[in-house]
Coordinates of C-alpha atoms in Angstrom, one line a residue:
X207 CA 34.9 8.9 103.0
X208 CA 36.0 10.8 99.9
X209 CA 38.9 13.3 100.6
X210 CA 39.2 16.2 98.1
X211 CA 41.9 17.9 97.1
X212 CA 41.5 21.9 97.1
X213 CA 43.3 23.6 93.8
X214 CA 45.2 26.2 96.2
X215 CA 47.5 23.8 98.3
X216 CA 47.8 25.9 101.6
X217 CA 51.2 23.7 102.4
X218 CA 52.7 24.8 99.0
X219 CA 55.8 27.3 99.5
X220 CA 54.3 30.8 98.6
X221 CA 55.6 32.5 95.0
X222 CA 57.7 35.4 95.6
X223 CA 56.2 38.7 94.9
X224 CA 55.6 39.8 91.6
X225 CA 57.9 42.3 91.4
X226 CA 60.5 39.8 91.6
X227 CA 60.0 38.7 88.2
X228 CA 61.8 41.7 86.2
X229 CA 64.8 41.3 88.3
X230 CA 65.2 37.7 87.8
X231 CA 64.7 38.4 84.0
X232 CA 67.2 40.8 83.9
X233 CA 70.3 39.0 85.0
X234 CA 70.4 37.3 81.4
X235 CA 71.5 34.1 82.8
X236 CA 70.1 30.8 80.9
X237 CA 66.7 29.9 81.4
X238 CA 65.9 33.7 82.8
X239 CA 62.4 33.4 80.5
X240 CA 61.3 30.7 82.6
X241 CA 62.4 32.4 85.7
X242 CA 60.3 35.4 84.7
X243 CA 57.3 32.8 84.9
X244 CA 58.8 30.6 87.6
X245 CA 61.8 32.3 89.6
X246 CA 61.6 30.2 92.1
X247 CA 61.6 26.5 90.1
X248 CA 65.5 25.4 88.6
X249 CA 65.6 24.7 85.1
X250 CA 64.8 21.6 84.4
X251 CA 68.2 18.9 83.5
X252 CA 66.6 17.5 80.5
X253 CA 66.2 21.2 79.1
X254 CA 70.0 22.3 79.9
X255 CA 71.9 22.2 76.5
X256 CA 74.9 19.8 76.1
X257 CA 77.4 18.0 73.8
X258 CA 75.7 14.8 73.0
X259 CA 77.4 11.4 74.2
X260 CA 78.0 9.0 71.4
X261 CA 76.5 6.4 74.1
X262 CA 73.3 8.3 73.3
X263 CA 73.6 8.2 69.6
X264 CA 74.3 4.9 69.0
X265 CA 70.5 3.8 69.0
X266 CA 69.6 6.0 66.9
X267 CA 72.5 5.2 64.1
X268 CA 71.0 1.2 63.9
X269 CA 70.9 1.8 59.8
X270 CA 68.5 -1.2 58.8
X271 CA 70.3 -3.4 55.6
X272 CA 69.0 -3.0 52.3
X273 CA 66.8 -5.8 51.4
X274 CA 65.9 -7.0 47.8
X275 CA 64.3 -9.8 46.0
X276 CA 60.6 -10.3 45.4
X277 CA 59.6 -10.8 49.3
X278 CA 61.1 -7.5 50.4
X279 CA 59.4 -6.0 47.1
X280 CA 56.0 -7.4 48.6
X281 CA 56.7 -6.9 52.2
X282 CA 56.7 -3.3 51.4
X283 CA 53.2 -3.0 50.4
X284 CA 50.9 -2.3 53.0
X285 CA 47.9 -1.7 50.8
X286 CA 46.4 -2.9 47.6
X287 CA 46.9 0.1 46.2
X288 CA 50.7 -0.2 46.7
X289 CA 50.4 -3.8 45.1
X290 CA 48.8 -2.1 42.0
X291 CA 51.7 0.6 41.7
X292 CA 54.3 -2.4 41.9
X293 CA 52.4 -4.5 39.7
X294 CA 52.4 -1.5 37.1
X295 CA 55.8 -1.2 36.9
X296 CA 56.6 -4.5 36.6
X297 CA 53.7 -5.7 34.0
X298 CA 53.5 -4.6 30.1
X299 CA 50.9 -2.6 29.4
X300 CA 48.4 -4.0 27.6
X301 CA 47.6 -6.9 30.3
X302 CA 47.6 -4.2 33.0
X303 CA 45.5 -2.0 31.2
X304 CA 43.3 -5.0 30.4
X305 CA 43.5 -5.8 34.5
X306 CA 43.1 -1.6 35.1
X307 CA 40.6 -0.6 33.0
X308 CA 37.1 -0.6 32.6
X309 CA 34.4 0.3 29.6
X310 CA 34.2 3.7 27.8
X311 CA 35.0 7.0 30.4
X312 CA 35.5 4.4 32.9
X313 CA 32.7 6.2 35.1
X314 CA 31.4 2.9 36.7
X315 CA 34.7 2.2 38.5
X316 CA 35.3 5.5 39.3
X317 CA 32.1 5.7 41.2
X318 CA 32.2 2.0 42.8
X319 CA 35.3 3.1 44.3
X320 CA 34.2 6.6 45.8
X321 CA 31.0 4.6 46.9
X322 CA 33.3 2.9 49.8
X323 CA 35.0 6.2 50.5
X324 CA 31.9 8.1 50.8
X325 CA 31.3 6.2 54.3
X326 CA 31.4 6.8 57.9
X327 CA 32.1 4.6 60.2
X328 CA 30.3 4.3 63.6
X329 CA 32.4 2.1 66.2
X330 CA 30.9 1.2 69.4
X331 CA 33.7 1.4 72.4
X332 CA 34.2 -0.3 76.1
X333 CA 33.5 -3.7 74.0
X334 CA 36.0 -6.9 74.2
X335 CA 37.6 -7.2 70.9
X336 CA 40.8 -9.2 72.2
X337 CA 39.8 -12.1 69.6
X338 CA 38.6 -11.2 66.2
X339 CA 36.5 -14.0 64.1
X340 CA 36.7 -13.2 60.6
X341 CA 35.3 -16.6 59.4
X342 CA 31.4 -17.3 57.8
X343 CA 29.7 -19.5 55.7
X344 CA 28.7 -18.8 52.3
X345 CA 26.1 -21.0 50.3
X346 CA 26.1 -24.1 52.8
X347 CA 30.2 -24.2 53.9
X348 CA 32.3 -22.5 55.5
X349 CA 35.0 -19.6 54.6
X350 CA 37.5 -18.7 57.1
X351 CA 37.3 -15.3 55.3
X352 CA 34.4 -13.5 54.2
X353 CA 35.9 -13.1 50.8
X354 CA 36.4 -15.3 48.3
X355 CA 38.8 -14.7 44.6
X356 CA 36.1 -13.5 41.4
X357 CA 36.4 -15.3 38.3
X358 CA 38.9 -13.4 35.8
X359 CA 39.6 -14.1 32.3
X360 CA 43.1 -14.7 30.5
X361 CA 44.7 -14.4 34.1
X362 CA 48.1 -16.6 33.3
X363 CA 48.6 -13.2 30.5
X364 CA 48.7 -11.2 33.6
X365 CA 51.5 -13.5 35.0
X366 CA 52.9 -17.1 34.2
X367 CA 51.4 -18.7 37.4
X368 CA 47.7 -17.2 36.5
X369 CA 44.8 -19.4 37.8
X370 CA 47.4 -21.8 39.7
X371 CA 48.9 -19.1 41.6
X372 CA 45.2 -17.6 42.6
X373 CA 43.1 -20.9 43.6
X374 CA 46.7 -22.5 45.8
X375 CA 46.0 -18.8 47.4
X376 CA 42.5 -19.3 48.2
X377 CA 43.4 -22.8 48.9
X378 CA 46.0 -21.5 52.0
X379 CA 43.5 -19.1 52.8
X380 CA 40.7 -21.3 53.1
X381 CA 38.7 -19.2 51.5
X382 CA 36.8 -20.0 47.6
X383 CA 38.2 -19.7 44.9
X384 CA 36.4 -19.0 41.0
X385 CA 37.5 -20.2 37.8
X386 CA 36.4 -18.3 34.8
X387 CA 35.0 -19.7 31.5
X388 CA 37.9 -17.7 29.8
X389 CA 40.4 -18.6 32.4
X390 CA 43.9 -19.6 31.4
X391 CA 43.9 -23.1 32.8
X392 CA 41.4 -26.1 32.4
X393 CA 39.0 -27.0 35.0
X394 CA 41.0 -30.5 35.8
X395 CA 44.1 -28.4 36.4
X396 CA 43.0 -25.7 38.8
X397 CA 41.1 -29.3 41.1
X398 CA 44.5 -30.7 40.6
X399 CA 46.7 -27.6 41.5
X400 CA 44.7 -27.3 44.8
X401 CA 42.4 -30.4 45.6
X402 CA 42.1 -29.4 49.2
X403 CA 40.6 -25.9 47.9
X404 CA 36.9 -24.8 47.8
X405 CA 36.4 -24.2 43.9
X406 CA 33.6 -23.4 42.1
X407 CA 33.3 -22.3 38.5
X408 CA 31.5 -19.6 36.3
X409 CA 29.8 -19.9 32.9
X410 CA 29.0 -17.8 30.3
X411 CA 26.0 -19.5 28.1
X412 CA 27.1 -19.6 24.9
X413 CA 25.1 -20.1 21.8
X414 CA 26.6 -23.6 21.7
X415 CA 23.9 -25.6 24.3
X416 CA 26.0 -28.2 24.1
X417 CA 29.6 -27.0 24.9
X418 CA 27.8 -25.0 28.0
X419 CA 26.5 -28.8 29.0
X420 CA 30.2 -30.0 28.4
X421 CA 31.7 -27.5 31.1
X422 CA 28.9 -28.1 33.5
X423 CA 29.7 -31.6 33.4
X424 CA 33.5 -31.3 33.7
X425 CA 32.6 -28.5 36.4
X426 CA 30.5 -31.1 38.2
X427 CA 32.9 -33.9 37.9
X428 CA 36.0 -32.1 39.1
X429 CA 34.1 -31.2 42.6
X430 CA 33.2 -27.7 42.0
X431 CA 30.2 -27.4 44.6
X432 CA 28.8 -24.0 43.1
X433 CA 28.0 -22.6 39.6
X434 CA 28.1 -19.1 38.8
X435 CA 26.7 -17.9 35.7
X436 CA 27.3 -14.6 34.4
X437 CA 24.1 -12.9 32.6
X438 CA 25.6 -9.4 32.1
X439 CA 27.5 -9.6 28.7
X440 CA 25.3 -9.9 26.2
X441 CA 27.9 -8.0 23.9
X442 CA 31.3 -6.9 24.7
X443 CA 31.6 -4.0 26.6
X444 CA 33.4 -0.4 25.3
X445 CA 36.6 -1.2 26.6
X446 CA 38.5 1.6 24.8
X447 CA 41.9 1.1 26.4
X448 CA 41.9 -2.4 25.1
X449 CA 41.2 -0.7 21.8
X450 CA 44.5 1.5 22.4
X451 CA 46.7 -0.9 23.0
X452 CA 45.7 -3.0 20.1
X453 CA 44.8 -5.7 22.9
X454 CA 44.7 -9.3 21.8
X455 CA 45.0 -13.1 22.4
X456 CA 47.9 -13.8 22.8
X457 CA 49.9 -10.4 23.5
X458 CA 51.0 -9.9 19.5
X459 CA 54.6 -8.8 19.5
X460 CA 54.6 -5.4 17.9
X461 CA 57.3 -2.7 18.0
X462 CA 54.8 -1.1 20.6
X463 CA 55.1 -4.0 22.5
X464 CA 58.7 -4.7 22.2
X465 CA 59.6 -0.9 23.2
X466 CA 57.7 -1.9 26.2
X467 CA 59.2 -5.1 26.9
X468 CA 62.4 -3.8 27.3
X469 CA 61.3 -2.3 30.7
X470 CA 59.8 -5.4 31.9
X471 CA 61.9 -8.3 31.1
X472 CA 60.7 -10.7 33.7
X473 CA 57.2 -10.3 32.5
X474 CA 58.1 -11.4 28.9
X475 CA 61.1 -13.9 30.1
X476 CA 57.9 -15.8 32.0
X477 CA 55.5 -15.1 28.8
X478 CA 57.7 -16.9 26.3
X479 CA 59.4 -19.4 28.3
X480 CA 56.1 -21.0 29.6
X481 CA 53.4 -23.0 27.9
X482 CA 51.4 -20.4 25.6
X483 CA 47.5 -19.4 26.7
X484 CA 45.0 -21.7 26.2
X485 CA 41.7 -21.7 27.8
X486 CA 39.2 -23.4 29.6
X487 CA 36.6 -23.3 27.3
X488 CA 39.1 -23.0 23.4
X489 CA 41.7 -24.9 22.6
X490 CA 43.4 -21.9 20.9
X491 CA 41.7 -18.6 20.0
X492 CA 43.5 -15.2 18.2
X493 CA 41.7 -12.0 18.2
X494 CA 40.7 -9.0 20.1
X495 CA 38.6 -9.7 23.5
X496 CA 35.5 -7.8 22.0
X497 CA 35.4 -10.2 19.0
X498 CA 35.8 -13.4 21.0
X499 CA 33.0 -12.1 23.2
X500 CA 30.7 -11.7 20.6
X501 CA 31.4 -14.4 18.7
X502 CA 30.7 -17.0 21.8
X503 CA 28.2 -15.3 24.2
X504 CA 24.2 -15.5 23.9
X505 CA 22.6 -12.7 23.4
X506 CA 19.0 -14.2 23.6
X507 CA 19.0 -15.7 26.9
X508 CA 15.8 -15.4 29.2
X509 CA 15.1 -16.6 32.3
X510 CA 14.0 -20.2 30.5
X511 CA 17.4 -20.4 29.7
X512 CA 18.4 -20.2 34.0
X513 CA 15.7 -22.6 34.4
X514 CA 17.5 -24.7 32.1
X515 CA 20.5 -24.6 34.0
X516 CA 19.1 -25.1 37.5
X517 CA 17.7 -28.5 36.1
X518 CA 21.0 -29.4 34.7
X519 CA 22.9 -28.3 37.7
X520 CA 22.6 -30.2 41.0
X521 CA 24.9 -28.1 43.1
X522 CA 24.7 -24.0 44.3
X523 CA 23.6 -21.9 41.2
X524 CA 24.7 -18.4 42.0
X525 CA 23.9 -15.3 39.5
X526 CA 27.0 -13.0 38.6
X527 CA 25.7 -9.6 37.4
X528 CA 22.7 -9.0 39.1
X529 CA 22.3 -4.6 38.8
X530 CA 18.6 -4.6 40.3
X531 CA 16.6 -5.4 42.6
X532 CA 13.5 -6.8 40.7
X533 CA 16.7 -8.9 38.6
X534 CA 17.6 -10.5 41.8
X535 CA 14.2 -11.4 43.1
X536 CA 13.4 -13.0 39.9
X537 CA 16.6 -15.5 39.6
X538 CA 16.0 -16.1 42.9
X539 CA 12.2 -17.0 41.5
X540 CA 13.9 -19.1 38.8
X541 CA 15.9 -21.1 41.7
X542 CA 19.0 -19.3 42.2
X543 CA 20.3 -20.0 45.9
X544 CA 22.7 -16.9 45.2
X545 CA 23.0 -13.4 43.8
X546 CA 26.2 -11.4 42.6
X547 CA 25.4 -7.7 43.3
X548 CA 28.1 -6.5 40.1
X549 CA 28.4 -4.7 37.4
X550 CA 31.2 -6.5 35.8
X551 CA 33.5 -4.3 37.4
X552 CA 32.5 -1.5 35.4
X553 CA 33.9 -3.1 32.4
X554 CA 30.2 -3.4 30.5
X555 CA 27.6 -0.5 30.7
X556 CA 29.2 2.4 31.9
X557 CA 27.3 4.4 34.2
X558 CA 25.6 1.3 35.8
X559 CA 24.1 0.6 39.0
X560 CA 26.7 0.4 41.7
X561 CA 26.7 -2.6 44.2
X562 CA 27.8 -1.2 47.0
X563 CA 24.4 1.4 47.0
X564 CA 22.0 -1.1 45.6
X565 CA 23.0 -3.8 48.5
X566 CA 20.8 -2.6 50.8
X567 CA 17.9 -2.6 48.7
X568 CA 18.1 -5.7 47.9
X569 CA 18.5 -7.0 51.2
X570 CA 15.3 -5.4 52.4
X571 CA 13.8 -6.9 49.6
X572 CA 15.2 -10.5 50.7
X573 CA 14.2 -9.9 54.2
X574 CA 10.4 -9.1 53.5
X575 CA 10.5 -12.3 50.9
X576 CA 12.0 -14.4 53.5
X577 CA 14.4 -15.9 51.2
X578 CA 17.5 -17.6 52.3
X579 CA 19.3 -16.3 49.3
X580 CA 22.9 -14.9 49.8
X581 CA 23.9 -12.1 48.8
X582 CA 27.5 -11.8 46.9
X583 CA 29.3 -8.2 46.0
X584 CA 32.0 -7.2 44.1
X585 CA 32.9 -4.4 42.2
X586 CA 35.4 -1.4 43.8
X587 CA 37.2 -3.3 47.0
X588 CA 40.2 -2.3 47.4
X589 CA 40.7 -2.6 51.1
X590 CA 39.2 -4.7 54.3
X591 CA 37.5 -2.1 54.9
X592 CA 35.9 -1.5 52.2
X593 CA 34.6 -5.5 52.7
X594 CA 33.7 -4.6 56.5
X595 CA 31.1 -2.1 54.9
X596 CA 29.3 -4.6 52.4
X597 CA 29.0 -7.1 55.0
X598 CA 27.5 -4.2 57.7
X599 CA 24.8 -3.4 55.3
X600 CA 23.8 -6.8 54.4
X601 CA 26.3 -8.7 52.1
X602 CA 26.9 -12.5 53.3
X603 CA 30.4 -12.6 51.3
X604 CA 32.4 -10.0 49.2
X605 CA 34.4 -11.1 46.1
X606 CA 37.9 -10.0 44.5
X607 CA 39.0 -9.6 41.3
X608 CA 41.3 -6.6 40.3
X609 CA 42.3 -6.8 44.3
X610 CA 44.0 -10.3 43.7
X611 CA 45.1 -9.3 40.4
X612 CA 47.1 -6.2 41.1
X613 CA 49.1 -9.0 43.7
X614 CA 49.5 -11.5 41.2
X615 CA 51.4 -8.9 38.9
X616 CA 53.2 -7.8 41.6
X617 CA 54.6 -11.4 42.9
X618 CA 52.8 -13.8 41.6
X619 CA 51.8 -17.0 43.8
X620 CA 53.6 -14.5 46.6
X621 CA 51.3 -11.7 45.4
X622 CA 48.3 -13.3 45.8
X623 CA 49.3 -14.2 49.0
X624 CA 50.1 -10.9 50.1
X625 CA 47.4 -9.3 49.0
X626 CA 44.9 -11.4 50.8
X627 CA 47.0 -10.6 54.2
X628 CA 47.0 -7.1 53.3
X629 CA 42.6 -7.5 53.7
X630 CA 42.5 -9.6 56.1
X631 CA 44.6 -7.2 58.7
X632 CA 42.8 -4.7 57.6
X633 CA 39.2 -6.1 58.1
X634 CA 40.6 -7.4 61.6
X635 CA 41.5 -3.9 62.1
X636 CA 38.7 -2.3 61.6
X637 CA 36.4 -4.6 63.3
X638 CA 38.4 -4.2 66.2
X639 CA 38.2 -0.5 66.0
X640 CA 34.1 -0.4 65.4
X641 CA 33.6 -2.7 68.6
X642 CA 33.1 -6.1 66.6
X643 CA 34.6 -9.6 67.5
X644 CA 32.6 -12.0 64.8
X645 CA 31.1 -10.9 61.2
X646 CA 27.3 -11.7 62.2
X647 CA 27.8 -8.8 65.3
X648 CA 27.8 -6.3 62.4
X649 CA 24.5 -4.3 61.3
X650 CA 23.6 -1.5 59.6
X651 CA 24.4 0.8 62.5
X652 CA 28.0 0.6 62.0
X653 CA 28.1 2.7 58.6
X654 CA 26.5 5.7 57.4
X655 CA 26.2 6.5 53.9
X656 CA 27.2 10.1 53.6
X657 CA 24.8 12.4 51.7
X658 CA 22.1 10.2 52.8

């Protein structure tokens, strides 16, 4: 039997009379404005003023001691953007701007970004989320992360430890890790640097047939299980703050450069003292970016030319630059077992196609095909979130570049480290907030695309 309770308590003492209030508000005594509303209640203790006891303000006066060094530096960053504002102070400017920027207005990367932003969320509640599974597999293994580290050229200009700071990262993170063609340490030193790591590595075809055949080979040999060619730079993209800063390889010490140096010793201290840039591909190379570009990349490849390499190559071929969605059915045609949904980062054609808004195209198109084919983005993540998102409207895996980089300016080996904490809390986060324990319980449900 239920037993309700009426709002007018008959038991309560009755208020005085109305016309007691004025009186009581008159005497001036302390607390006579809650009188007037309440004469008949005290005031309560914990409203009475008083000298406060220094037993009280001790707690409050526990000053914390000032911490310094590079772990506190990192510790402090609770976002990637944080990362990026330490790694800008602490990093010349021509490699960050070479890290920052993308090609001509920079319009690409401006939008990829606000494409993540211009989200909503839609969390489901009352659903166990005491255990969150961030783990997948990606292109026949497993990833306990659903994010793996892009490939990025001339990284060890960035900072010293470069490629061997980002795949001992991936390595600890179980998660993959690229190298570029125009990465800063050989093939044989990135296996060697982390053996235990997932590694794959990504081509550019050059003119040369047979020093493309050479990497595959070394690729193969090393135990990289997956190939990712890149088809999107068939020239050198507009990147005009490269052109600014008189960007070349190696950093050339101008008076520019000095001046600059002077506020970031460590950088240059590392620079000098360590063994200078070579590359994966070169044995030595001087020269702007755009010119080395041109001078090695092919543009007259076709889709022979991937036919070509899925013959030559035995393990996962993935496509890096894929921008539509008749592209990726066709390289899937050609025996692709992967697509990269990117746009180089915005650092090719400006005003291209953003991944994040063509994903769910192409997965519809995947889904009436019934291909198998996973589906890779990059391009504008800057947070777990952001990640979440792809994966809810049909990525199988995300990847990093200028994420991983802003952390490996900032700390280095540490950098990378903390960066890839910094997503992983937040994609446990925010799976936990939409109602989600394990990446295949997202769908399409769980984001709107605002405006749309």
């Amino acid at each position: 039997m239920t037993h309700t309770i009426q709002p007018n308590n008959p038991e309560a003492t009755p208020a005085p009379e109305a016309t007691d209030a004025p009186a009581a508000a008159a005497t001036g005594l302390p607390g006579a404005g809650l009188a007037a509303a309440s004469p008949w209640r005290p005031v309560p203790a914990a409203l009475k003023r008083r000298l406060p006891k220094y037993s009280d303000l001790a707690p409050l006066m526990q000053f914390k001691k000032p911490e310094f060094g590079k772990e506190a530096r990192l510790r402090r960053a609770s976002t990637i953007w944080e990362l990026r504002e330490i790694a800008k102070r602490r990093t010349p400017q021509a490699p960050f701007d070479y890290t920052d920027g993308a090609a001509e207005a920079e319009i690409t990367l401006r939008r990829a970004r606000e494409a993540f932003l211009d989200i909503e969320f839609r969390p489901g509640i009352l659903r166990n989320v005491s255990s969150i599974d961030l783990s997948t597999d990606i292109l026949g293994k497993p990833s306990r992360l659903p994010v793996g580290i892009a490939p990025t050229g001339f990284t060890r200009m960035m900072q010293s430890e470069g490629e061997y700071a980002g795949s001992q990262a991936a390595e600890a993170a179980g998660i993959p890790y690229t190298l570029s063609t125009m990465g800063t340490a050989s093939i044989e030193d990135v296996a060697e640097a982390a053996p235990n790591g997932r590694n794959w590595f990504q081509l550019y075809l050059w003119t040369d047939r047979d020093r493309s055949l050479e990497l595959i080979e070394r690729a193969a040999k090393a135990g990289n299980d997956t190939l990712m060619v890149t088809v999107d730079t068939a020239v050198a993209g507009a990147r005009l703050r490269d052109v600014r800063n008189g960007m070349t390889i190696p950093p050339a010490l101008t008076l520019k450069t000095v001046l600059d140096a002077s506020y970031r010793p460590a950088w240059w201290f590392n620079f000098l003292t360590h063994e200078p840039l070579t590359f994966a591909s070169l044995s030595r190379y001087t020269g702007t970016v755009a010119d080395l570009i041109n001078s090695m990349f092919d543009p007259t490849l076709t889709f022979e030319d991937l036919d070509w390499l899925r013959e030559t190559w035995k393990g996962k071929l993935v496509v890096k630059g894929i921008q539509t969605v008749d592209d990726a059915r066709k390289v899937v045609d050609h025996g692709a077992d992967g697509v990269v949904l990117s746009n180089h980062g915005g650092r090719q054609l400006d005003r291209a196609p953003i991944p994040f808004h063509l994903l769910p195209e192409v997965k519809e198109a995947f889904t009436a095909d019934n291909s198998d084919a996973a589906i890779i983005l990059d391009t504008g993540i800057m947070s777990g979130a952001d990640i979440i998102a792809a994966l809810a409207l049909g990525a199988d895996f995300t990847l990093i570049g200028r994420a991983y980089l802003y952390g490996l300016m900032a700390g280095g080996r540490a950098g990378v480290d903390r960066a890839l904490q910094i997503l992983e809390k937040d994609m446990a986060r925010t799976m936990a907030l939409l109602g989600v324990s394990r990446i295949s319980e997202l769908n399409p449900d769980h984001v709107r695309i605002l405006g749309k």
